[in-house]
mmCIF file of C-alpha atoms and ligand atoms in Angstrom:
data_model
loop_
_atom_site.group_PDB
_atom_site.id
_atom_site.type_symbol
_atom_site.label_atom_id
_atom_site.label_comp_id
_atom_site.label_asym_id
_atom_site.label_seq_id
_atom_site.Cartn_x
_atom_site.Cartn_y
_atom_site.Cartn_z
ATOM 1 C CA UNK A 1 -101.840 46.094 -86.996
ATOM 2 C CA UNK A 2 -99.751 47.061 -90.258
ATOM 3 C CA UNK A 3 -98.646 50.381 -89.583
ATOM 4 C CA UNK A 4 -97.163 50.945 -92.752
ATOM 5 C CA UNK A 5 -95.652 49.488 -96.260
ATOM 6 C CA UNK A 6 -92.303 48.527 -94.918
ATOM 7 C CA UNK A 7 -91.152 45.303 -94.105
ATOM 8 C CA UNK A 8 -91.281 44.049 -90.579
ATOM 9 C CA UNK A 9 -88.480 44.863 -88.433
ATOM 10 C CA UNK A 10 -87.006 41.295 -88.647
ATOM 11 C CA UNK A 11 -86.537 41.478 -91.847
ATOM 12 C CA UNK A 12 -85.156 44.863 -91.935
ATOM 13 C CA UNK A 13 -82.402 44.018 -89.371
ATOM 14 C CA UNK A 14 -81.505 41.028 -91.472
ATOM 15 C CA UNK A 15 -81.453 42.450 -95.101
ATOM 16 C CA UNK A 16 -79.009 45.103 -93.735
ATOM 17 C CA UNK A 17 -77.535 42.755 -91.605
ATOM 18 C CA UNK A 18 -77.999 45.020 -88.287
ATOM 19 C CA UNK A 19 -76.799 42.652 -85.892
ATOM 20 C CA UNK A 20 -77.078 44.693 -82.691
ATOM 21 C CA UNK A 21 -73.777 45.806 -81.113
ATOM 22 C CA UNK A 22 -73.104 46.181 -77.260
ATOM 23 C CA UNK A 23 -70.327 48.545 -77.728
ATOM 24 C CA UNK A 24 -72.926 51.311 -79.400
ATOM 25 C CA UNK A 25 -75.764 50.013 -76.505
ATOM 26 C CA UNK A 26 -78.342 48.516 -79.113
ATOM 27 C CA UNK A 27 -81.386 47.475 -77.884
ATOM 28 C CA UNK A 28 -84.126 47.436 -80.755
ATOM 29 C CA UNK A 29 -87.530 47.820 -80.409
ATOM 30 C CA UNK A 30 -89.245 45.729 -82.815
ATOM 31 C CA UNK A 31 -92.761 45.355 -82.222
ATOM 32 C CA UNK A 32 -94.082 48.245 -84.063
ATOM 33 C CA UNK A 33 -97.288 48.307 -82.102
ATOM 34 C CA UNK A 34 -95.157 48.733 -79.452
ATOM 35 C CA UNK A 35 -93.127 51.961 -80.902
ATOM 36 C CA UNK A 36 -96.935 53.231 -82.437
ATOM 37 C CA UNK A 37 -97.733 53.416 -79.004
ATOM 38 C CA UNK A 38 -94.330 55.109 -77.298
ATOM 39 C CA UNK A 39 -95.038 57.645 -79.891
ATOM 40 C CA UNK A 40 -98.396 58.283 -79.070
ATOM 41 C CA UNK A 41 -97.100 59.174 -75.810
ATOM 42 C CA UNK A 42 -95.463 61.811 -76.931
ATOM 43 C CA UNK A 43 -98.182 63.728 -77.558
ATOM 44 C CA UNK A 44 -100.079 65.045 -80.659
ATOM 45 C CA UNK A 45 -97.530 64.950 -82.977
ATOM 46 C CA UNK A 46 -99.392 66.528 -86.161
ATOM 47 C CA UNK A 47 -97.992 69.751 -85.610
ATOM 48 C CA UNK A 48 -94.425 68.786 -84.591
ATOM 49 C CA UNK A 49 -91.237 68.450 -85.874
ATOM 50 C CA UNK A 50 -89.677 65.281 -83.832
ATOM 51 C CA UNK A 51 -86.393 65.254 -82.825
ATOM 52 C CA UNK A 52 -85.363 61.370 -82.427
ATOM 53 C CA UNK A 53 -82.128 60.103 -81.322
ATOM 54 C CA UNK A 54 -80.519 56.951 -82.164
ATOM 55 C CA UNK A 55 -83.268 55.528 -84.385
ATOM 56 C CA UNK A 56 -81.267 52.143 -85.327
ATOM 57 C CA UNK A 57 -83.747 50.187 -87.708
ATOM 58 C CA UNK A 58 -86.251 52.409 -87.438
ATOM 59 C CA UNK A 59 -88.914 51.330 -84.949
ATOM 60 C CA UNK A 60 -89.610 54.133 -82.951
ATOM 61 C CA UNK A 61 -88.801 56.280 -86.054
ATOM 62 C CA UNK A 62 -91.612 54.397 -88.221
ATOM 63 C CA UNK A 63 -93.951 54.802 -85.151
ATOM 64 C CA UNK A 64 -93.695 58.371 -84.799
ATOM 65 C CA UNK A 65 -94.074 59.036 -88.798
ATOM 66 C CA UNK A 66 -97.307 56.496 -88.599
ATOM 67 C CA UNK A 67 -98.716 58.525 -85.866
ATOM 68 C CA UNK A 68 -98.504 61.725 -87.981
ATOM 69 C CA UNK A 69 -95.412 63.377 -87.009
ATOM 70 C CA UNK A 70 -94.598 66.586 -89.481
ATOM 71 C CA UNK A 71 -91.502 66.059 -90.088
ATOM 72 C CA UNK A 72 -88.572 63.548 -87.362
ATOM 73 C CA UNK A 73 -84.959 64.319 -87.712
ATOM 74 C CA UNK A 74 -83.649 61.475 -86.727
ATOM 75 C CA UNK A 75 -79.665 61.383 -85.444
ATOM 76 C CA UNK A 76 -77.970 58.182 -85.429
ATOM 77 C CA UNK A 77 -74.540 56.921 -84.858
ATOM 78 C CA UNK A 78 -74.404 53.702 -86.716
ATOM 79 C CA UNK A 79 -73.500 54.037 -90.318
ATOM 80 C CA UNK A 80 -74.491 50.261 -90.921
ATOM 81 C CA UNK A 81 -78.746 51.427 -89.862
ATOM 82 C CA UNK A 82 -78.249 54.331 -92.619
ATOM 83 C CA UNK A 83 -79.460 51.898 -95.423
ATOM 84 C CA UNK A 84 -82.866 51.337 -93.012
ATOM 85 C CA UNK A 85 -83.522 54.332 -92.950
ATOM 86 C CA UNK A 86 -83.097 55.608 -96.028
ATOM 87 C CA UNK A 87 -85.706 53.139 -96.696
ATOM 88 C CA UNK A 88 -88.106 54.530 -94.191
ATOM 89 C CA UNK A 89 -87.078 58.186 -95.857
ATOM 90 C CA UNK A 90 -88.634 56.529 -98.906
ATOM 91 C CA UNK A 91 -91.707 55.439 -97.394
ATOM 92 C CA UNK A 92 -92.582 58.860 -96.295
ATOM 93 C CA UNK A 93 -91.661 61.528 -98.936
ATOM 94 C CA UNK A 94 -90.510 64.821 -97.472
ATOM 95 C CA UNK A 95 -90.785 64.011 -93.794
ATOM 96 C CA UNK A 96 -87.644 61.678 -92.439
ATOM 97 C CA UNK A 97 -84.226 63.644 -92.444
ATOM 98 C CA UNK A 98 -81.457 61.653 -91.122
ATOM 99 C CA UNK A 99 -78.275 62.953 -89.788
ATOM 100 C CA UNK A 100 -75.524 60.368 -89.405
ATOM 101 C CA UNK A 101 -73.111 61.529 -86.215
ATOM 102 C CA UNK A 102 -73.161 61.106 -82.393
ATOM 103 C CA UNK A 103 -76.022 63.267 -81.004
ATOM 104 C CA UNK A 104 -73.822 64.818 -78.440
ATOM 105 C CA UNK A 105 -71.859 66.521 -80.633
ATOM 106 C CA UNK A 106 -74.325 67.523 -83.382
ATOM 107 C CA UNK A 107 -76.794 70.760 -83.127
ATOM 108 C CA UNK A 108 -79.787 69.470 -84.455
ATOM 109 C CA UNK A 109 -81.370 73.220 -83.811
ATOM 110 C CA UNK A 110 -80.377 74.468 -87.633
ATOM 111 C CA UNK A 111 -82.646 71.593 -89.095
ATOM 112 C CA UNK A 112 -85.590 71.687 -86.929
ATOM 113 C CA UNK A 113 -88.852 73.833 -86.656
ATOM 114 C CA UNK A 114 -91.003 74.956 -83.988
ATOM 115 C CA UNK A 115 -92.824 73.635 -82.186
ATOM 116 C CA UNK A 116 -90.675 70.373 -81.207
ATOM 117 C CA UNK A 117 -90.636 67.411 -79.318
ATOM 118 C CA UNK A 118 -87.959 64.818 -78.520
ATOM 119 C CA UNK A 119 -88.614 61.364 -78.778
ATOM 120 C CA UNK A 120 -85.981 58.200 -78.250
ATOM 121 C CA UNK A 121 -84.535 54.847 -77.235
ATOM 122 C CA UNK A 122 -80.839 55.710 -76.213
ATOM 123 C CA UNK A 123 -78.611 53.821 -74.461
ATOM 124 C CA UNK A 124 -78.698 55.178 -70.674
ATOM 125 C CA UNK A 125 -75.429 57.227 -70.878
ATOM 126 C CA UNK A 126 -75.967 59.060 -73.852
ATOM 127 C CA UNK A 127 -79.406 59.409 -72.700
ATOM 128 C CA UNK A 128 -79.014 60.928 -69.224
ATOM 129 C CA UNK A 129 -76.225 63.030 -70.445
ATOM 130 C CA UNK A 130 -78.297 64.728 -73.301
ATOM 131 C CA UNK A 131 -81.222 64.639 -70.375
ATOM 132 C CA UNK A 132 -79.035 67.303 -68.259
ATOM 133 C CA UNK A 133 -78.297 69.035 -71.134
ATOM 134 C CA UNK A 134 -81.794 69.462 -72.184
ATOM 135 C CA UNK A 135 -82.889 70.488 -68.930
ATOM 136 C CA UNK A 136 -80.228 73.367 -67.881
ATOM 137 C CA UNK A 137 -79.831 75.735 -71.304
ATOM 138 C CA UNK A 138 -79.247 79.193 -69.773
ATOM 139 C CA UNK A 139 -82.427 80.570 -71.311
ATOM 140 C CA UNK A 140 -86.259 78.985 -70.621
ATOM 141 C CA UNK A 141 -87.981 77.876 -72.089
ATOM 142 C CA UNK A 142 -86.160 75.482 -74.382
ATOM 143 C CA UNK A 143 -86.120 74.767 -78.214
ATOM 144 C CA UNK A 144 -88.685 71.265 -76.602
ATOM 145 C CA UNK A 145 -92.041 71.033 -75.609
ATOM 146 C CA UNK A 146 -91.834 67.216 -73.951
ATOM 147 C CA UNK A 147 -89.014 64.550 -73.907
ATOM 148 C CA UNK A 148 -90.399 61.146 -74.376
ATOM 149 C CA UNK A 149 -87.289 59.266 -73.421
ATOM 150 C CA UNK A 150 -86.858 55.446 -72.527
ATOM 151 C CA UNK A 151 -84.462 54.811 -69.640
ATOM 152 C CA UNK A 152 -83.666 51.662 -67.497
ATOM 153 C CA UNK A 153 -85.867 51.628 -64.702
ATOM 154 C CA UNK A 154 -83.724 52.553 -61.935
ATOM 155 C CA UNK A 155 -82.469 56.066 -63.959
ATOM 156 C CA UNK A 156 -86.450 56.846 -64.513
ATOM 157 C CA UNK A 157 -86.943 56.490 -61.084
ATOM 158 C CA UNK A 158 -84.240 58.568 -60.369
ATOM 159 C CA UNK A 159 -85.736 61.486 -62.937
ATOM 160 C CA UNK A 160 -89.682 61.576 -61.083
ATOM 161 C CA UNK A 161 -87.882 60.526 -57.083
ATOM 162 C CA UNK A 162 -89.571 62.716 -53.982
ATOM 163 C CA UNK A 163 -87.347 63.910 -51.021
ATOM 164 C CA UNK A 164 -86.572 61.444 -48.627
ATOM 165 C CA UNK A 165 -86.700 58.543 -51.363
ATOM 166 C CA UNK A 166 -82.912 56.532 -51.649
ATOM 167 C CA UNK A 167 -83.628 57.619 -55.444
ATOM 168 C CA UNK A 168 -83.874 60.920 -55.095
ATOM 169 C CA UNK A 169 -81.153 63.372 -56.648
ATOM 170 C CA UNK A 170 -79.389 65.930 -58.880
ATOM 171 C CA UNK A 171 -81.966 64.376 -61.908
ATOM 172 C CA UNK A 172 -84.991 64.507 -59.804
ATOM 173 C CA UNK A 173 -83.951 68.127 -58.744
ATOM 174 C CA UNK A 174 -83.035 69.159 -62.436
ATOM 175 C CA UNK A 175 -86.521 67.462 -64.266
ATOM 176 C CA UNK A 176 -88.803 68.575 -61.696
ATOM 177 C CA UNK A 177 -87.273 72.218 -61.404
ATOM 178 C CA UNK A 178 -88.539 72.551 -65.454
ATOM 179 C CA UNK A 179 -90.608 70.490 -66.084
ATOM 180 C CA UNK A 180 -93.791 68.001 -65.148
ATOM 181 C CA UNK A 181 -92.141 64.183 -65.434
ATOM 182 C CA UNK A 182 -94.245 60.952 -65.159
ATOM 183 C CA UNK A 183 -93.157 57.825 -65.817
ATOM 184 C CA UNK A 184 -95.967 56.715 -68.959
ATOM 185 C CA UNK A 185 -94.508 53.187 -69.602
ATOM 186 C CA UNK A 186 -93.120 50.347 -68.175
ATOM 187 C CA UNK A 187 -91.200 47.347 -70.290
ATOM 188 C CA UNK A 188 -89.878 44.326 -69.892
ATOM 189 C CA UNK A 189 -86.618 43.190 -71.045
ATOM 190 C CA UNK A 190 -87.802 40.543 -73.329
ATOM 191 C CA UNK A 191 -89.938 44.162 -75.544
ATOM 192 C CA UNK A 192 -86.341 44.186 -76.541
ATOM 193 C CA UNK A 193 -83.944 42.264 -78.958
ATOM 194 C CA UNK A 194 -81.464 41.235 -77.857
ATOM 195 C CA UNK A 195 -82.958 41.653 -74.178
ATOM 196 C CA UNK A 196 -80.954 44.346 -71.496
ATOM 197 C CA UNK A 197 -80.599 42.962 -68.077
ATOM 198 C CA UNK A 198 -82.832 45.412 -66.564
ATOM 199 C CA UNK A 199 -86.427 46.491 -67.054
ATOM 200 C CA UNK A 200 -86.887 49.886 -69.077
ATOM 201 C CA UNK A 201 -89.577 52.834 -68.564
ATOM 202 C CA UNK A 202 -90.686 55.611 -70.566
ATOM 203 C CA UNK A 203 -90.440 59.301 -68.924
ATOM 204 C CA UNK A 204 -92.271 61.763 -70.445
ATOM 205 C CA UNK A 205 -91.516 65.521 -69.814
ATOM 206 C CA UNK A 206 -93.207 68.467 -70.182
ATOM 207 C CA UNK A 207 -91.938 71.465 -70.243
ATOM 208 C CA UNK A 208 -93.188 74.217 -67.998
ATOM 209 C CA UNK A 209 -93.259 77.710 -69.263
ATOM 210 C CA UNK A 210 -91.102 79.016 -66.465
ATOM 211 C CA UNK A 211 -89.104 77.046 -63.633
ATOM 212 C CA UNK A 212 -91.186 76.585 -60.292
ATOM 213 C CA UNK A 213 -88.565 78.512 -58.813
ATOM 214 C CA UNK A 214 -85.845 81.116 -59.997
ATOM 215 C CA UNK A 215 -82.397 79.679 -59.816
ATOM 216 C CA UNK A 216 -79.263 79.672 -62.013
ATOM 217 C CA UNK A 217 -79.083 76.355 -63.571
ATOM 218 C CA UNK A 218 -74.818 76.501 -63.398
ATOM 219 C CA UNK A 219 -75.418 77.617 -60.246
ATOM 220 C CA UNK A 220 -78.019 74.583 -58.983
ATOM 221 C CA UNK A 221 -76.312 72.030 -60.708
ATOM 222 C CA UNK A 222 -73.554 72.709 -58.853
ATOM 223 C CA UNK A 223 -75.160 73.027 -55.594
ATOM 224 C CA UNK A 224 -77.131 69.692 -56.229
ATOM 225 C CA UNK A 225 -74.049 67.853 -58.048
ATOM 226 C CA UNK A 226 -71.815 68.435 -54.548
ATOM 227 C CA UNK A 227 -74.973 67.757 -52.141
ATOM 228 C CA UNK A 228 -75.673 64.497 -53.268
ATOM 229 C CA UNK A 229 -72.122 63.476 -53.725
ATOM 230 C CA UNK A 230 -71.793 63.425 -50.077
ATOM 231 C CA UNK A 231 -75.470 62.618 -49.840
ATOM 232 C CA UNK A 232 -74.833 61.278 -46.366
ATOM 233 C CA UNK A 233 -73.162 64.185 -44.848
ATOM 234 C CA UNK A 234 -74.375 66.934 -43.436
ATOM 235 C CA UNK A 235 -75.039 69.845 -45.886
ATOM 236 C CA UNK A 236 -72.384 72.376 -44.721
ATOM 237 C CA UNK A 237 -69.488 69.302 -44.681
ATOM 238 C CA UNK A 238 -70.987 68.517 -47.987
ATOM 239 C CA UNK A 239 -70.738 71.592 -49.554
ATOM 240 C CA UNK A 240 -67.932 73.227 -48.000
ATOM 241 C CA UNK A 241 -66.250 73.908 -51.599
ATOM 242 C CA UNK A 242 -69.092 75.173 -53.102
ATOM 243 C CA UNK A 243 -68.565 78.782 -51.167
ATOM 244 C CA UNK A 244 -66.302 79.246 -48.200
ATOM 245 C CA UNK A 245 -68.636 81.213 -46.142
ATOM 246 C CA UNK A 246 -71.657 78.197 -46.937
ATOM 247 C CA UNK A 247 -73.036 78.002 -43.175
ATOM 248 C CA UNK A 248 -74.428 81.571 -43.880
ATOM 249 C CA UNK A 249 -75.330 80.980 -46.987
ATOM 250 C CA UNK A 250 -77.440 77.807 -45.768
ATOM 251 C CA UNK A 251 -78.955 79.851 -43.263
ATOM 252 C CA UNK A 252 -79.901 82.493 -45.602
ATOM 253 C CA UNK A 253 -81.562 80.448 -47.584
ATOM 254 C CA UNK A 254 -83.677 78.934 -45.171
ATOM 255 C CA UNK A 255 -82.316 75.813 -44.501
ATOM 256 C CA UNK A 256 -80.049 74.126 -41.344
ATOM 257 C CA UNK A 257 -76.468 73.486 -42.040
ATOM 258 C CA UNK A 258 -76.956 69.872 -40.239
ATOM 259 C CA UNK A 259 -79.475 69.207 -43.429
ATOM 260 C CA UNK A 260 -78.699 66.269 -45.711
ATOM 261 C CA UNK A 261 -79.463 66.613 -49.163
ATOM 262 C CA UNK A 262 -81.645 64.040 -49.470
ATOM 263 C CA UNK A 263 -83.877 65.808 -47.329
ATOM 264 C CA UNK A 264 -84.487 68.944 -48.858
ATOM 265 C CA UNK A 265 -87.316 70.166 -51.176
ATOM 266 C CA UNK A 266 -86.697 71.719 -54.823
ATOM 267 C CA UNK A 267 -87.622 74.888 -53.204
ATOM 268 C CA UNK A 268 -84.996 74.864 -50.585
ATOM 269 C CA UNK A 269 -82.085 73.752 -53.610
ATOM 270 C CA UNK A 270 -83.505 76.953 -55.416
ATOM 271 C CA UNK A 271 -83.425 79.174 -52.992
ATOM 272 C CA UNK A 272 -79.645 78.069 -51.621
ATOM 273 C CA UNK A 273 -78.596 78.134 -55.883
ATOM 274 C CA UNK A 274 -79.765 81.771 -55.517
ATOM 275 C CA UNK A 275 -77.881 82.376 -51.907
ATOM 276 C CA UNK A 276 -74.811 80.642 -53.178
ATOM 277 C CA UNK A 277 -75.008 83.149 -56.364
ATOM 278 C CA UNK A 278 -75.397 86.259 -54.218
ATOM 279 C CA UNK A 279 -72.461 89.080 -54.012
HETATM 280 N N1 SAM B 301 -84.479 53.505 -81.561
HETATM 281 C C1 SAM B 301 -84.134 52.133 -81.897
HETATM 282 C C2 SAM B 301 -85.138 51.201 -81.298
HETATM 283 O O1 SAM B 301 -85.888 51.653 -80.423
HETATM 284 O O2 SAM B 301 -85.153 50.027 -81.679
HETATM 285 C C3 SAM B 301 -82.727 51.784 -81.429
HETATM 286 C C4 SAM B 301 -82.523 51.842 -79.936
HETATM 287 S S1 SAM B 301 -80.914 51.343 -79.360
HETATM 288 C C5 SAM B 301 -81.265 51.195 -77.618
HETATM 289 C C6 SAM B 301 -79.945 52.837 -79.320
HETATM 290 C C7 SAM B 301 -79.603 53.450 -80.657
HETATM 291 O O3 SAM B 301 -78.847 54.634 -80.412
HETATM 292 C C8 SAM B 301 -78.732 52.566 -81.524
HETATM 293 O O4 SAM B 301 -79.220 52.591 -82.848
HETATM 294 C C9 SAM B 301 -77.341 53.204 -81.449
HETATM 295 O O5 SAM B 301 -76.562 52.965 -82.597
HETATM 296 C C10 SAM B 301 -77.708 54.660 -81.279
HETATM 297 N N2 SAM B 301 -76.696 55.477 -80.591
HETATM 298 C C11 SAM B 301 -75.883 55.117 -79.578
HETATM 299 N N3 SAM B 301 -75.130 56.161 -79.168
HETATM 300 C C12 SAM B 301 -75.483 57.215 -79.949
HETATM 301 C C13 SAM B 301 -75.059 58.563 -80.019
HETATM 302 N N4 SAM B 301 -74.121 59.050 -79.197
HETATM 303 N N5 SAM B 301 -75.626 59.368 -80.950
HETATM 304 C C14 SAM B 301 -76.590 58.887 -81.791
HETATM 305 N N6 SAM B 301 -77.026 57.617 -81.766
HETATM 306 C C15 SAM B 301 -76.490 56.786 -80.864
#
């Protein structure tokens, strides 16, 4: 399938000479039935502006545009992939911005309209970082409507774990707080070039109109951060730090000081977030 009138990736990466680097966790996508299809998980984009981070050549970037997208803004680190996709800019008039920076240090807010969705191939530090951050702004809903995000396997496991799974966590507890997550896609490492040691999955989240329950997010990342640091310990040797009087505090929110984390439901983190913010 010829999704557009660009040339294929190959050539792209060696025109510009885009050899992919470790040190900025390159990875590139370059079947672009492959990317047409990522971006079709991302829902109906026809009405969207699509936020994309780290776009490199421009695979998933030419994928979302082909599937309709209004307008990406696309944030990428690599001054050497600027060339690319100025190039893709070209190929659809009015409807590729890109901003050259590192995406955790750049507001894309001031260039994007509503409604949004997020979209993107990141290497899996940047990615889970910006993942927390998406997930715990003080005010909800957020400036997204879903997060289409590829992660190694392990780290999407991590974002859609139940209690009681070794995977379970703070990004389980933080994903599923705000939002519906499902894991949409799974790849092998050979879908990339050059290949990562690990298979890779797509996450897609949705965001809920509210949280399931109420909860400060400072206050339940904190909670969850020191629970599942000590995730073997009983809750009130775990979280001594987090308030001195915690036993109480556990108790008052309905669950047993001789708890471990790994045990408890979303509802029981909420409910201790809001006993551990309590005068
Ligand atoms: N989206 C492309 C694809 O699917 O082929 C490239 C994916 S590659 C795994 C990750 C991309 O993110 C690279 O282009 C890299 O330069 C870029 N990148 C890495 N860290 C970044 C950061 N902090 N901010 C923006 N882009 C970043």
């Amino acid at each position: 399938m010829v999704i557009d009138s660009l040339p294929p990736l190959r050539d792209v990466i060696r025109t510009h000479d885009l050899q992919a680097r470790k040190s900025m966790g390159q990875n590139f996508l370059l079947d672009l039935n492959l990317t047409a299809k990522i971006a079709r998980l991302a829902g109906n984009l026809s009405s969207c502006d699509v936020l994309e981070i780290g776009p490199g050549p421009g695979g998933l970037t030419r994928g979302l545009l082909s599937e309709g997208a209004r307008h990406v803004l696309a944030i990428e680190k690599d001054a050497r992939c600027l060339p690319a996709l100025s190039d893709v800019a070209q190929a659809y008039p009015g409807r590729l911005t890109v901003l050259h920076g590192d995406a955790l240090e750049i507001d894309p807010l001031t260039h994007l309209t509503p409604p949004i969705r997020v979209a993107a191939n990141l290497p899996y530090n940047v990615g889970t970082e910006l993942l927390v951050r998406w997930l715990t702004p003080k005010v909800w809903p957020p400036f997204w409507q879903s997060l289409t995000l590829m992660f190694q396997r392990e780290v999407a496991e991590r974002i859609v774990a139940s209690p009681g799974s070794k995977t379970y966590g703070r990004l389980a507890i933080l994903a599923q707080w705000r939002s519906d997550a499902r894991i949409v896609l799974q790849l092998p490492p050979e879908a990339f070039t050059p290949p990562p040691k690990v298979s890779s999955s797509v996450v897609h989240l949705s965001a809920l109109s509210e949280p399931r329950y109420p909860a400060d997010p400072a206050v339940l990342s904190r909670v969850v951060a020191a629970a599942f640091n000590q995730r073997r310990k009983m809750l009130r040797a775990a979280l001594k730090n987090v308030a001195p009087d915690i036993e109480d505090r556990l108790v008052s929110a309905g669950l047993k000081p001789t708890d471990r984390a790994e045990q408890i439901h979303l509802e029981g983190f909420c409910a201790l977030a809001r006993a551990v913010a309590a005068p």
